[in-house]
CSV table of C-alpha atoms and ligand atoms in Angstrom, one decimal:
chain,number,residue,atom,x,y,z
A,1,MET,CA,20.9,57.7,194.0
A,2,THR,CA,18.5,56.2,191.5
A,3,ASN,CA,20.3,54.0,189.0
A,4,ILE,CA,18.7,54.3,185.6
A,5,ARG,CA,19.6,52.5,182.3
A,6,ILE,CA,18.1,53.1,178.8
A,7,GLY,CA,17.9,50.6,176.0
A,8,ASN,CA,16.7,50.5,172.4
A,9,GLY,CA,15.7,47.6,170.3
A,10,TYR,CA,14.8,47.1,166.6
A,11,ASP,CA,13.5,44.2,164.7
A,12,VAL,CA,12.0,43.4,161.3
A,13,HIS,CA,10.2,40.3,160.0
A,14,ALA,CA,9.1,39.6,156.5
A,15,LEU,CA,5.4,39.0,156.1
A,16,ALA,CA,3.8,36.1,154.1
A,17,ALA,CA,0.2,35.0,153.4
A,18,ALA,CA,-1.7,32.6,155.6
A,19,LEU,CA,0.7,32.8,158.6
A,20,PRO,CA,-0.6,33.8,162.1
A,21,LEU,CA,0.3,37.3,163.2
A,22,PHE,CA,1.2,38.0,166.8
A,23,LEU,CA,2.2,41.5,168.0
A,24,GLY,CA,2.8,42.5,171.6
A,25,GLY,CA,1.6,39.1,172.8
A,26,VAL,CA,-1.7,39.5,171.0
A,27,LYS,CA,-3.1,37.5,168.1
A,28,ILE,CA,-4.0,40.0,165.3
A,29,GLU,CA,-6.6,39.3,162.6
A,30,SER,CA,-4.5,39.6,159.4
A,31,PRO,CA,-4.2,38.0,156.0
A,32,THR,CA,-0.4,37.9,156.5
A,33,GLY,CA,1.9,37.0,159.3
A,34,CYS,CA,5.6,37.1,160.1
A,35,ILE,CA,8.0,34.5,158.7
A,36,ALA,CA,10.0,33.4,161.8
A,37,HIS,CA,11.7,30.7,163.7
A,38,SER,CA,9.6,31.6,166.8
A,39,ASP,CA,6.0,32.8,166.7
A,40,GLY,CA,7.3,35.9,165.0
A,41,ASP,CA,6.2,38.5,167.5
A,42,VAL,CA,8.4,41.2,166.2
A,43,ALA,CA,7.2,43.7,168.8
A,44,ILE,CA,8.2,41.5,171.7
A,45,HIS,CA,11.6,40.8,169.9
A,46,ALA,CA,12.3,44.5,169.7
A,47,LEU,CA,11.3,45.0,173.3
A,48,CYS,CA,13.5,42.1,174.5
A,49,ASP,CA,16.4,43.7,172.6
A,50,ALA,CA,15.8,47.0,174.3
A,51,LEU,CA,15.8,45.3,177.7
A,52,LEU,CA,19.0,43.4,176.9
A,53,GLY,CA,20.5,46.5,175.5
A,54,ALA,CA,19.8,48.6,178.6
A,55,LEU,CA,21.8,46.1,180.6
A,56,ALA,CA,24.5,45.6,177.9
A,57,LEU,CA,23.7,41.9,177.9
A,58,GLY,CA,23.9,41.4,174.1
A,59,ASP,CA,20.8,40.7,172.0
A,60,ILE,CA,17.9,38.3,171.6
A,61,GLY,CA,19.9,36.2,169.0
A,62,LYS,CA,22.6,35.6,171.6
A,63,HIS,CA,20.2,34.4,174.3
A,64,PHE,CA,17.6,32.7,172.2
A,65,PRO,CA,19.3,31.6,168.9
A,66,ASP,CA,17.1,30.9,165.9
A,67,THR,CA,19.3,27.9,165.2
A,68,SER,CA,18.1,26.2,168.4
A,69,GLU,CA,15.3,23.6,168.3
A,70,GLU,CA,14.3,24.8,171.8
A,71,PHE,CA,13.0,28.0,170.3
A,72,ARG,CA,11.3,26.7,167.2
A,73,GLY,CA,7.7,28.1,167.1
A,74,ILE,CA,8.2,29.4,170.7
A,75,ASP,CA,5.6,31.8,172.1
A,76,SER,CA,7.6,35.1,172.3
A,77,LYS,CA,5.9,35.9,175.6
A,78,ILE,CA,8.2,33.2,177.1
A,79,LEU,CA,11.2,35.0,175.6
A,80,LEU,CA,10.0,38.2,177.3
A,81,GLN,CA,9.5,36.4,180.6
A,82,ARG,CA,13.0,35.0,180.4
A,83,THR,CA,14.4,38.4,179.5
A,84,MET,CA,12.6,40.0,182.5
A,85,GLU,CA,14.2,37.3,184.7
A,86,MET,CA,17.6,38.7,183.6
A,87,VAL,CA,16.5,42.2,184.3
A,88,LYS,CA,15.3,41.3,187.8
A,89,GLU,CA,18.6,39.3,188.5
A,90,LYS,CA,20.4,42.6,187.8
A,91,GLY,CA,18.2,44.3,190.4
A,92,TYR,CA,16.2,46.4,187.9
A,93,ARG,CA,12.5,47.0,187.2
A,94,ILE,CA,10.7,48.7,184.4
A,95,GLY,CA,10.5,52.5,184.5
A,96,ASN,CA,8.6,52.7,181.2
A,97,ALA,CA,8.7,51.3,177.7
A,98,ASP,CA,7.7,52.9,174.4
A,99,ILE,CA,7.1,50.7,171.3
A,100,THR,CA,6.4,51.9,167.7
A,101,ILE,CA,5.1,49.3,165.2
A,102,ALA,CA,5.4,50.2,161.5
A,103,MET,CA,3.0,48.1,159.4
A,104,GLN,CA,0.9,49.1,156.4
A,105,LYS,CA,-2.1,46.9,157.3
A,106,PRO,CA,-4.1,45.7,159.1
A,107,LYS,CA,-5.0,48.7,161.3
A,108,LEU,CA,-3.6,48.0,164.8
A,109,ALA,CA,-5.6,50.6,166.8
A,110,PRO,CA,-8.2,48.0,168.0
A,111,TYR,CA,-5.4,45.9,169.6
A,112,ILE,CA,-3.3,48.6,171.3
A,113,THR,CA,-4.9,48.4,174.7
A,114,GLU,CA,-4.7,44.6,174.9
A,115,MET,CA,-1.0,44.8,173.8
A,116,ARG,CA,-0.2,47.3,176.5
A,117,GLU,CA,-2.0,45.2,179.2
A,118,THR,CA,-0.3,42.0,178.0
A,119,LEU,CA,3.2,43.4,177.9
A,120,ALA,CA,2.8,45.2,181.2
A,121,GLY,CA,1.7,42.0,182.8
A,122,LEU,CA,4.7,40.1,181.4
A,123,MET,CA,7.0,42.9,182.6
A,124,GLY,CA,5.5,43.2,186.1
A,125,THR,CA,4.5,46.8,185.6
A,126,SER,CA,1.4,48.9,185.0
A,127,PRO,CA,0.0,49.5,181.5
A,128,GLU,CA,0.5,53.2,182.2
A,129,ASN,CA,4.2,52.5,181.9
A,130,VAL,CA,3.9,50.7,178.5
A,131,SER,CA,3.2,52.7,175.4
A,132,VAL,CA,2.4,50.9,172.1
A,133,LYS,CA,2.1,53.1,169.0
A,134,ALA,CA,1.3,52.0,165.4
A,135,THR,CA,2.1,53.7,162.2
A,136,THR,CA,2.0,53.0,158.5
A,137,THR,CA,4.9,54.3,156.3
A,138,GLU,CA,2.5,56.0,153.8
A,139,LYS,CA,3.0,53.0,151.4
A,140,LEU,CA,6.7,53.8,151.2
A,141,GLY,CA,9.4,51.1,151.4
A,142,PHE,CA,9.2,47.5,152.3
A,143,VAL,CA,6.7,48.2,155.1
A,144,GLY,CA,4.6,50.3,152.8
A,145,ARG,CA,4.5,47.5,150.2
A,146,GLY,CA,3.3,45.1,152.9
A,147,GLU,CA,6.5,43.0,152.6
A,148,GLY,CA,7.4,43.3,156.3
A,149,CYS,CA,6.7,44.7,159.8
A,150,GLU,CA,9.2,46.8,161.6
A,151,VAL,CA,9.3,47.7,165.3
A,152,TYR,CA,11.3,50.1,167.4
A,153,ALA,CA,11.4,49.8,171.2
A,154,THR,CA,12.8,52.0,173.9
A,155,VAL,CA,12.9,51.1,177.6
A,156,LEU,CA,14.0,52.8,180.8
A,157,LEU,CA,15.1,50.6,183.7
A,158,LEU,CA,15.2,51.7,187.3
A,159,LYS,CA,17.1,50.2,190.2
B,201,LIG,MG1,12.7,38.7,165.5
């Protein structure tokens, strides 16, 4: 019998002027970037939380605490690699992942393909199994005011 596990992840970071913006492992041209202890890749953080959640292994803050000097400014791709090591240790592989990024601007459409390829590479799967979607919130709420970026991630793991 195929063993399947589902997980969801959610993360928010505040945006501020003149910071670099990384989403899904890709550098995005943007006047604002995420305020963070790491490189602030909120999409990878939500994805890591979905993977950890699928295995009931806690959350990203437990494994990579933002109080630790080890993770100051860290490339979030490394956090995803380390999370995938835990997934593999438990004998699982990616079925598929679906990520929704809510951000008012910039437009993320030009970066979607590269994000899917980058995340798929890091997770040892095909881009066909990695969906990245971007939406605005029609100028509503903190996302709509450009104060923050919000990401939802869902993953299915197969054994
Ligand atoms: Mg985060």
